Amino acid sequence: MPQGEQFFTPGATGPRKVVEQRSAVPMTFLFTQVPRWVAPVVLVVLLLAGFAVTNPLGGVAVLPVIAFIGWLAYLSWPSLRAGGKLLRVAMLTFLVLLAATRFGAF
């Protein structure tokens, strides 16, 4: 890591500390053992399936994308400024609404 940066949030307690510690292994695996192109390609394919399939199967395809984006947003939240936080909330809101439409909520 670049000097001065930390993987864990300094002084984190409770749920944040637990999530950060439990996320260390999957993040290490994802970013070191899996080719770099796999995660983005899989997420794009799932998102495109969510757009293309208008039944509940499309909603199911979007759920892993929501989970991954939400996980990364949670981990990066303390280091973000207001604009970054707003963009993450907007992205998650859009994805949840997309899944909800596929499940027939609207």
PDB file of C-alpha atoms in Angstrom:
ATOM      1  CA  MET A   1       0.000   0.000   0.000  1.00  0.00           C
ATOM      2  CA  PRO A   2       1.136   3.572  -0.540  1.00  0.00           C
ATOM      3  CA  GLN A   3       2.813   5.127   2.443  1.00  0.00           C
ATOM      4  CA  GLY A   4       0.353   6.775   4.813  1.00  0.00           C
ATOM      5  CA  GLU A   5      -2.623   4.685   3.683  1.00  0.00           C
ATOM      6  CA  GLN A   6      -4.179   1.949   5.796  1.00  0.00           C
ATOM      7  CA  PHE A   7      -6.339  -0.998   4.914  1.00  0.00           C
ATOM      8  CA  PHE A   8      -8.412  -0.751   8.089  1.00  0.00           C
ATOM      9  CA  THR A   9     -10.212   2.343   9.371  1.00  0.00           C
ATOM     10  CA  PRO A  10      -8.184   3.759  12.283  1.00  0.00           C
ATOM     11  CA  GLY A  11     -10.073   3.440  15.561  1.00  0.00           C
ATOM     12  CA  ALA A  12     -12.896   1.386  14.057  1.00  0.00           C
ATOM     13  CA  THR A  13     -15.049  -0.494  16.531  1.00  0.00           C
ATOM     14  CA  GLY A  14     -18.111  -2.679  16.439  1.00  0.00           C
ATOM     15  CA  PRO A  15     -19.637  -3.733  13.116  1.00  0.00           C
ATOM     16  CA  ARG A  16     -17.198  -1.706  10.969  1.00  0.00           C
ATOM     17  CA  LYS A  17     -14.196  -3.455  12.501  1.00  0.00           C
ATOM     18  CA  VAL A  18     -15.802  -6.882  12.059  1.00  0.00           C
ATOM     19  CA  VAL A  19     -16.763  -6.208   8.412  1.00  0.00           C
ATOM     20  CA  GLU A  20     -13.304  -4.856   7.576  1.00  0.00           C
ATOM     21  CA  GLN A  21     -11.557  -7.845   9.142  1.00  0.00           C
ATOM     22  CA  ARG A  22     -13.864 -10.384   7.489  1.00  0.00           C
ATOM     23  CA  SER A  23     -13.530  -8.583   4.150  1.00  0.00           C
ATOM     24  CA  ALA A  24      -9.745  -8.833   4.161  1.00  0.00           C
ATOM     25  CA  VAL A  25      -9.679 -12.461   2.969  1.00  0.00           C
ATOM     26  CA  PRO A  26     -12.192 -12.126   0.091  1.00  0.00           C
ATOM     27  CA  MET A  27     -10.583  -8.859  -1.032  1.00  0.00           C
ATOM     28  CA  THR A  28      -7.127 -10.420  -0.967  1.00  0.00           C
ATOM     29  CA  PHE A  29      -8.378 -13.403  -2.962  1.00  0.00           C
ATOM     30  CA  LEU A  30     -10.302 -11.260  -5.423  1.00  0.00           C
ATOM     31  CA  PHE A  31      -7.451  -8.864  -6.083  1.00  0.00           C
ATOM     32  CA  THR A  32      -4.527 -11.321  -6.060  1.00  0.00           C
ATOM     33  CA  GLN A  33      -5.712 -14.792  -7.153  1.00  0.00           C
ATOM     34  CA  VAL A  34      -8.374 -13.955  -9.723  1.00  0.00           C
ATOM     35  CA  PRO A  35      -7.371 -12.232 -12.989  1.00  0.00           C
ATOM     36  CA  ARG A  36      -8.126  -8.516 -12.845  1.00  0.00           C
ATOM     37  CA  TRP A  37     -10.647  -8.649 -15.684  1.00  0.00           C
ATOM     38  CA  VAL A  38     -12.920 -11.303 -14.111  1.00  0.00           C
ATOM     39  CA  ALA A  39     -14.779  -9.197 -11.526  1.00  0.00           C
ATOM     40  CA  PRO A  40     -15.649  -6.287 -13.850  1.00  0.00           C
ATOM     41  CA  VAL A  41     -16.688  -8.611 -16.676  1.00  0.00           C
ATOM     42  CA  VAL A  42     -18.911 -10.711 -14.413  1.00  0.00           C
ATOM     43  CA  LEU A  43     -20.519  -7.596 -12.907  1.00  0.00           C
ATOM     44  CA  VAL A  44     -21.162  -6.057 -16.335  1.00  0.00           C
ATOM     45  CA  VAL A  45     -22.669  -9.307 -17.653  1.00  0.00           C
ATOM     46  CA  LEU A  46     -24.952  -9.560 -14.613  1.00  0.00           C
ATOM     47  CA  LEU A  47     -25.981  -5.906 -14.931  1.00  0.00           C
ATOM     48  CA  LEU A  48     -26.701  -6.286 -18.654  1.00  0.00           C
ATOM     49  CA  ALA A  49     -28.753  -9.386 -17.873  1.00  0.00           C
ATOM     50  CA  GLY A  50     -30.680  -7.329 -15.332  1.00  0.00           C
ATOM     51  CA  PHE A  51     -31.434  -4.712 -17.983  1.00  0.00           C
ATOM     52  CA  ALA A  52     -32.309  -7.213 -20.695  1.00  0.00           C
ATOM     53  CA  VAL A  53     -34.417  -9.710 -18.746  1.00  0.00           C
ATOM     54  CA  THR A  54     -37.644  -8.103 -17.565  1.00  0.00           C
ATOM     55  CA  ASN A  55     -38.845 -10.908 -15.308  1.00  0.00           C
ATOM     56  CA  PRO A  56     -37.680 -11.819 -11.778  1.00  0.00           C
ATOM     57  CA  LEU A  57     -34.633 -13.585 -13.211  1.00  0.00           C
ATOM     58  CA  GLY A  58     -33.341 -10.147 -14.212  1.00  0.00           C
ATOM     59  CA  GLY A  59     -33.774  -9.009 -10.619  1.00  0.00           C
ATOM     60  CA  VAL A  60     -31.846 -12.018  -9.385  1.00  0.00           C
ATOM     61  CA  ALA A  61     -29.021 -11.130 -11.803  1.00  0.00           C
ATOM     62  CA  VAL A  62     -28.790  -7.624 -10.329  1.00  0.00           C
ATOM     63  CA  LEU A  63     -28.628  -8.776  -6.686  1.00  0.00           C
ATOM     64  CA  PRO A  64     -24.914  -9.771  -6.749  1.00  0.00           C
ATOM     65  CA  VAL A  65     -24.104  -6.408  -8.344  1.00  0.00           C
ATOM     66  CA  ILE A  66     -25.975  -4.631  -5.534  1.00  0.00           C
ATOM     67  CA  ALA A  67     -24.143  -6.699  -2.929  1.00  0.00           C
ATOM     68  CA  PHE A  68     -20.708  -6.029  -4.447  1.00  0.00           C
ATOM     69  CA  ILE A  69     -21.262  -2.291  -4.946  1.00  0.00           C
ATOM     70  CA  GLY A  70     -22.770  -1.980  -1.457  1.00  0.00           C
ATOM     71  CA  TRP A  71     -19.838  -3.855   0.075  1.00  0.00           C
ATOM     72  CA  LEU A  72     -17.286  -1.598  -1.625  1.00  0.00           C
ATOM     73  CA  ALA A  73     -19.309   1.513  -0.734  1.00  0.00           C
ATOM     74  CA  TYR A  74     -19.423   0.480   2.925  1.00  0.00           C
ATOM     75  CA  LEU A  75     -15.695  -0.162   3.041  1.00  0.00           C
ATOM     76  CA  SER A  76     -14.789   3.127   1.352  1.00  0.00           C
ATOM     77  CA  TRP A  77     -17.386   5.286   3.140  1.00  0.00           C
ATOM     78  CA  PRO A  78     -15.116   6.785   5.872  1.00  0.00           C
ATOM     79  CA  SER A  79     -12.602   8.100   3.333  1.00  0.00           C
ATOM     80  CA  LEU A  80     -15.143   9.696   0.978  1.00  0.00           C
ATOM     81  CA  ARG A  81     -16.188  13.298   0.645  1.00  0.00           C
ATOM     82  CA  ALA A  82     -19.829  14.310   0.265  1.00  0.00           C
ATOM     83  CA  GLY A  83     -19.782  13.985  -3.553  1.00  0.00           C
ATOM     84  CA  GLY A  84     -18.440  10.439  -3.423  1.00  0.00           C
ATOM     85  CA  LYS A  85     -20.999   9.434  -0.832  1.00  0.00           C
ATOM     86  CA  LEU A  86     -23.808  10.938  -2.899  1.00  0.00           C
ATOM     87  CA  LEU A  87     -22.701   9.045  -6.017  1.00  0.00           C
ATOM     88  CA  ARG A  88     -22.597   5.736  -4.147  1.00  0.00           C
ATOM     89  CA  VAL A  89     -26.032   6.289  -2.651  1.00  0.00           C
ATOM     90  CA  ALA A  90     -27.403   7.233  -6.086  1.00  0.00           C
ATOM     91  CA  MET A  91     -25.870   4.129  -7.704  1.00  0.00           C
ATOM     92  CA  LEU A  92     -27.231   1.795  -5.035  1.00  0.00           C
ATOM     93  CA  THR A  93     -30.660   3.459  -5.226  1.00  0.00           C
ATOM     94  CA  PHE A  94     -30.716   3.002  -9.008  1.00  0.00           C
ATOM     95  CA  LEU A  95     -29.719  -0.673  -8.734  1.00  0.00           C
ATOM     96  CA  VAL A  96     -32.288  -1.395  -6.018  1.00  0.00           C
ATOM     97  CA  LEU A  97     -35.018   0.263  -8.099  1.00  0.00           C
ATOM     98  CA  LEU A  98     -33.922  -1.754 -11.137  1.00  0.00           C
ATOM     99  CA  ALA A  99     -34.157  -4.999  -9.163  1.00  0.00           C
ATOM    100  CA  ALA A 100     -37.496  -3.934  -7.671  1.00  0.00           C
ATOM    101  CA  THR A 101     -38.968  -3.305 -11.119  1.00  0.00           C
ATOM    102  CA  ARG A 102     -37.797  -6.738 -12.258  1.00  0.00           C
ATOM    103  CA  PHE A 103     -39.483  -8.326  -9.238  1.00  0.00           C
ATOM    104  CA  GLY A 104     -42.700  -6.484 -10.093  1.00  0.00           C
ATOM    105  CA  ALA A 105     -42.749  -3.884  -7.338  1.00  0.00           C
ATOM    106  CA  PHE A 106     -43.660  -1.097  -9.773  1.00  0.00           C
TER     107      PHE A 106
END
